[in-house]
Amino acid sequence: MKRCVHVVAAMAAIMLSASAAGAQEKLKIGLIVTLSGPSAVLGGQARDGFNLAVKTLGGKLGGVDTEVIVVDDELKPDVAVTKVKGLIDRDQVNFVVGPIFSNVLQAIHKPVTDSNAILISPNAGTSNFAGKQCNSNFFVTSYQNDQVHAVLGKYAQDKGFKRVFLMAPNYQAGKDALAGFKSMFKGDVVEEVYTPLGQLDFSAELAKIAAAKPDAFFTFMPGGMGVNLVKQYRQAGLVNIPFLSAFTTDESTLPAQKDDAVGFLAGSNWAPNTDNPQNKAFVAAYEATYNAVPGTFAMQAYDAALLIDSALKATGGKTSDREVLKAALKKADFQSLRGKFKFGVNQYPVQDFFLVRAAKRADGKYQTEIVEKVFTDAVDPYAAECTMK
Amino acid sequence: MRDAQTEVTRALLQPPRTPALLMFVALVLVPLAARFGAESFILSVFTRTIIFAIAALSLDLILGYGALVSFGHAAFMGIGSYAVGILATHGVDEILLQMLVAMLAAIVFAVATSAVSLRASGVYYIMSTLAFGQMLYFFAVSLSAYGGDDGLTLSGRSRLLGTHILANDRAFYYVALALLAGFYLLAQRITASRFGRVLRGIRENPVRMRAIGFEPFRYQLTACALAGAVCAISGVLLANLAEFVSPAYMTWQRSGELLAMVILGGMGTLWGAILGAIAFLLLEEVLSGLTEQWRLILGPILILVALGGRGGLAGLYARLRRRTGGGAP
Amino acid sequence: MSTALLLVQTLNGLQLGILLFLIAAGLTLVFGVMDFINLAHGVQYMIGAYLAAMFCAWTGSFWAGIALTLPAALAFGLLLEVLVFRHLYGRDHLDQVLATLGLIIFLNQAVKTVWGAAPLSVPMPDLLSGSIALMDGLLYPVYRIALIGVGLATAGVLYLLINCTRVGMLVRAGATNAPMVSALGVDIGRLFMIVFGFGAMLAGFAGAMVAPILSVEPGMGDNLLILTFVVIVIGGIGSIRGAFVAALMVGLIDTLGRAFGPQLLRLVLAPAAASQTGRSLAPMLIYILMAAVLFYRPSGLFPVKQ
C-alpha cells in the first residue's frame, strides 16, 4: 500500500510540474508543424519563418512578450491531436499556428477551434474548411489548395496548349491538384496518371509521356518525389515539353534539384524576388540566419506572425475578448511580404497569383522568380459556400 | 548463463499480481491527479496510452504465447478505426455496434490472412504479415469515398447505448481502462487455459504437439483471430479519441512501434506489454518535450534495452525481485 | 500499346529490379547466414547515399565520391557490427527487431542533425548524362543503362565470390547450417563480421549509385527496406540467386503493372472503373505476388535452409 501511495504521489508531482506554467502573463503561441520524416524541411521552413518574425519584432507581438512553443506533429494525425491538446490545456496557448499537411489539419481543426485558442494555418488550406465548414476561429495565411493548381491550368489555357499530360500521387491532395488544374484548362487531357504515394522511380510514367508527346506536362509531386521526378524528367530528355507544376519545384526542393529544375514553371502567391522593401529585408534576414533561401512555407508563417501582431496591436495586447480579437484578425491590417493581402468571408486570403520560374541566382543559389501575374485578387472557389458573416 | 535465463523464465511465469495490480491502481488514479493539472491533455495522453496498451496486449497474446511475430498488427487498429469512420458516415454511431462490426471485420481479415501466413514460419511469417498489413494500408489510401489519404473527420465521439457519455473525457478514459482491465483478465484466463497451454506447447515444439494430436494451425489461427479482434477494439477507441480516422494508423512503422512496446515491456507476461506501452509512449512524450532531437535519445534507449534487457522491463522486475530475495507473491 | 513502349517499360522494370537486387543481396546474406533480422539495412543504404553526396561535394567528382563512399560505408557497417550487431547474434529475433528499430530511429534523426532536413543531391557525372536513342524516337537515359550494367556486374562478381572462393563456400555453408560450420572449427564470429560488413557496403553502394537519380533525404531507406524484404522473401532467404530472380520479378511486375494495368483492366471493366481499380491495385501488386509465392512455396522460390 505504501508503494501505491508513492506511485500516485510521483505521478501527481509529474503532472503538477507539467502544468505549473498556468499563469497568463505573456502571449503564448503553439507552433505545430511536421519536423520529422522526409517532409521535415517544410515544417522547418515554417518554424524558422515564424521565429524570424518574432525575433524581428523584438520578441514581442503586438507589444506583448511572446513565447513560441514548437511541437512536431510527426505527420501522424493521432499524435497531432494529442500534441495540440497539450498546447491548449497544458501550455494554455492563445494561438495555434500550423500545420503543414492537410491530413493533420483535418485532425486538429476541431480540437483547436472548439477550444479557447485560435487556429492559423500557414500552409494547409483544404476545401471543406473554405466552404461549408468554414469557422470563425480558423484563419489561413496561405491559399486554398486548389488555387495554386488553377494558376497553371489558366496559364496552359492562355498559352494555347492543346494537349496536356497530367500526373499526381494517388491520394486526396493529388486528385484535388488535377481537378484544380482542369477547372481552368479546357483543352485535351491526353492522360491522367496517378502514381503510388512515395514512388521513387518515374521511368515508367516518363516513357508514357515521351510516347504521348503532349504540348505540356502538369504535375503535383511534393517533397522528395518532386526531386526525383525533376531529375529523371531532365535525364529522360523531355525538357522540350514544358514542365508545369505546383509544390514540385520550390525553395524546399530546389537545393536538391539544382540545374535540373532551372526553367521549370510553377504557380505561387509569392517568390523570393517579390519586389517590395519588407520582402527584401525578410529574404536577406532569413538567408543570413538560416543559410537557406526561404520558400512560401517560411513566408506564410512569417505573415501569420505579422497577422497576430497586427491584431494584438488593435486590441491593445489583449486576447481576453475573443470577438474583438477575431474582428481585429479579420481586418488583416498588416503589410504582407507578398504585397496585397486581405481575408475573404471564409477567412482564407484574397490575393494575387503568379506564374514563377525556377532560376539560378548570381550567387549560385536557386530560387523561384516571378514571370507574370495570372490571377488578380483571386477568391477561392469554395468561399461562396461559406455562410459565415 | 543458461541457468539465469531459465530462472528468469520461471520467475516470469509466476502470476505477477503485484506489479499488474499496482499498475491498474495507478491508472485508476490518473484522472484524480489530472484534475490538478491540464486535465484534458493529461487524460488524452493517458487514454492514448491505454489504447495502445490494449493493442500491445493483443499482440502479446500471439507474440509471447504463440511466438507468432506479427509485423502487421497495426492493420487491426486500422480496421477498428475505419469501422467507426465508415459506420459513422452512414449514421451508425453506437459504439457497441461499431465494436461488433470492427471485431467481425478483424476476425475475417485475420482468418483470411493467417490462413496464408501460417503456412510459412520464422522470418517468412513475419514478412507475410507485413505484406498483408501493407496491402490494407494501400487499400485505405485509395478509399477516396472515405477521405483516402487525408483521412476522415468524425463529427464527434460515438454514442454508448444512445448516450453521449463518451464525449466526457473522464468517462471515456474509464471506459478505455475498463476495457483494458477486462481484456487483461480475459487474456490471463485464456493463457492459463488448456488452449493457452496448447499454444505454448506449439511455441516450444510444434512437431511434438502434432504428434500428440494437436493440429498447430487451428490453434494458431484461433489465437490470431482473437488477437485481431481485441486489437480492433483499440482501433475503435483510437478513432474516438482523435475523432479522426486515417490510414496513418496502420503504417508498418506503427506495427513496429507495437512490437517495440511489447518487447520493451517484456513479452509473454501480459502485464509487461501494458507496461511497455505506457513506458514507450510516456518516454516519447517526455523526451519530445525536452528537445526536438529526442529521437537521438529514444533510439539508443531501445538499442540498450534490446542489448541488455533479457525479458524487457518485466524481466528486469523479475531479476530485481530475485536479487532482493523476494519470492513469489 | 506499342512494342517500343513495352520495350522501354521492360527496361525500366529491369532497372528497378537491378536496383532492388543491389540492396537485397547484402540483406539476404545477413538474414540467411547470420539468421539476423536486420531492419537497419535501409538506413545503411541511406547512409551510403548521404556519404556519396558529401564526398561528391567535397571532391567535386562523382567518381572520387563513389570511390570514397565504398570504404566509408564498409567502415560504418563494421562500426555498427562492433557496437550493436555483434551482441545480438544468436539472440531472439525480437531483440534484433527492437535494436535495429532503435537504430532506424536514431540514424534517421542523426542524418537530419548532421546534414540538415532538406533533400540533398549528387550531380550526374557528365560521362553518363543525357540519353541515347534506342530506337526511332525512343530515348533512354544513359545513366540508367549504366545502372543496369553495374547491377549485372555486381551480380556476376557476387556469383564468382560465392561459388569460387573459400569465403564464399563458408557463406554458402553458413546459410545452410551455421551451427555445423561453427562446429567444424570455422571462426564464425569473423565470418559474420565479414558478411555483415560486406552487406553494409553493398547497401551503401546501392545508395551511392541511386543518389544521382533520387533525392537524398532522411527516411529514404524506410520504404525501400520493405520492398527489399519482399524481394528476399520471394527469392528465399540466404539465396543470392533467389534475390536476383525475385528482384527482377518485383521490378518488372511493379513497373509493368503500373504502366499497363489500367489498360488491361479496361478490357473487362468500364474505363473509369478500370483506372480507379488499376490505381488501387498497382501498389498492392507486389504484395499480392509475395502472398501468392508464400502460399505455394512457404520458403520462397529458392529455399536454402534445411
Coordinates of N, CA and C in Angstrom, one line a residue, chain C residues 18 21-23 25-26 146-162 198 201-202 205-206 209 240 244:
Chain C
I18 N 17.1 -4.4 -60.8 CA 18.6 -4.4 -60.5 C 18.9 -3.6 -59.3
F21 N 18.0 -5.5 -56.4 CA 18.9 -6.6 -56.1 C 20.2 -6.1 -55.4
L22 N 20.7 -4.9 -55.8 CA 21.9 -4.3 -55.1 C 21.7 -4.2 -53.6
I23 N 20.5 -3.8 -53.2 CA 20.2 -3.7 -51.8 C 19.9 -5.0 -51.2
A25 N 20.9 -8.0 -52.0 CA 21.9 -9.0 -52.0 C 22.6 -9.0 -50.6
G26 N 22.9 -7.9 -50.1 CA 23.6 -7.8 -48.8 C 22.6 -8.3 -47.7
A146 N 23.7 2.5 -67.5 CA 24.9 2.2 -66.7 C 24.5 1.5 -65.4
L147 N 23.4 1.9 -64.8 CA 22.9 1.3 -63.6 C 22.6 -0.2 -63.8
I148 N 22.0 -0.5 -64.9 CA 21.7 -1.9 -65.2 C 23.1 -2.6 -65.4
G149 N 24.0 -2.0 -66.1 CA 25.3 -2.6 -66.3 C 26.0 -2.9 -64.9
V150 N 26.0 -1.9 -64.1 CA 26.7 -2.0 -62.8 C 26.0 -3.1 -62.0
G151 N 24.7 -3.2 -62.0 CA 24.0 -4.2 -61.2 C 24.3 -5.6 -61.7
L152 N 24.3 -5.7 -63.1 CA 24.7 -7.1 -63.6 C 26.1 -7.4 -63.2
A153 N 27.0 -6.5 -63.3 CA 28.4 -6.7 -63.0 C 28.5 -7.2 -61.5
T154 N 27.8 -6.4 -60.6 CA 27.8 -6.8 -59.2 C 27.3 -8.2 -59.0
A155 N 26.2 -8.5 -59.7 CA 25.7 -9.9 -59.6 C 26.7 -10.9 -60.0
G156 N 27.4 -10.6 -61.1 CA 28.4 -11.5 -61.6 C 29.6 -11.7 -60.6
V157 N 30.0 -10.6 -60.1 CA 31.1 -10.7 -59.1 C 30.7 -11.5 -57.9
L158 N 29.4 -11.2 -57.4 CA 28.9 -11.9 -56.2 C 28.9 -13.4 -56.5
Y159 N 28.4 -13.8 -57.8 CA 28.3 -15.2 -58.1 C 29.7 -15.8 -58.0
L160 N 30.7 -15.1 -58.6 CA 32.1 -15.7 -58.5 C 32.5 -15.8 -57.1
L161 N 32.3 -14.8 -56.3 CA 32.8 -14.8 -54.9 C 32.2 -15.9 -54.1
I162 N 30.8 -16.1 -54.3 CA 30.1 -17.1 -53.5 C 30.5 -18.5 -54.0
F198 N 30.3 -6.6 -45.5 CA 30.1 -6.7 -47.0 C 28.7 -6.3 -47.3
M201 N 28.3 -2.6 -47.0 CA 29.0 -1.9 -48.1 C 28.1 -2.0 -49.4
L202 N 27.5 -3.2 -49.6 CA 26.6 -3.3 -50.8 C 25.4 -2.3 -50.7
F205 N 26.7 1.1 -51.3 CA 27.0 1.2 -52.7 C 25.7 1.5 -53.5
A206 N 24.6 0.8 -53.2 CA 23.4 1.0 -53.9 C 22.9 2.4 -53.6
M209 N 24.8 4.8 -55.7 CA 24.5 4.7 -57.2 C 23.2 5.3 -57.5
I240 N 21.4 -15.8 -53.0 CA 21.7 -14.7 -53.9 C 21.0 -14.8 -55.2
F244 N 18.2 -12.4 -56.9 CA 18.3 -11.8 -58.2 C 17.0 -12.0 -59.0

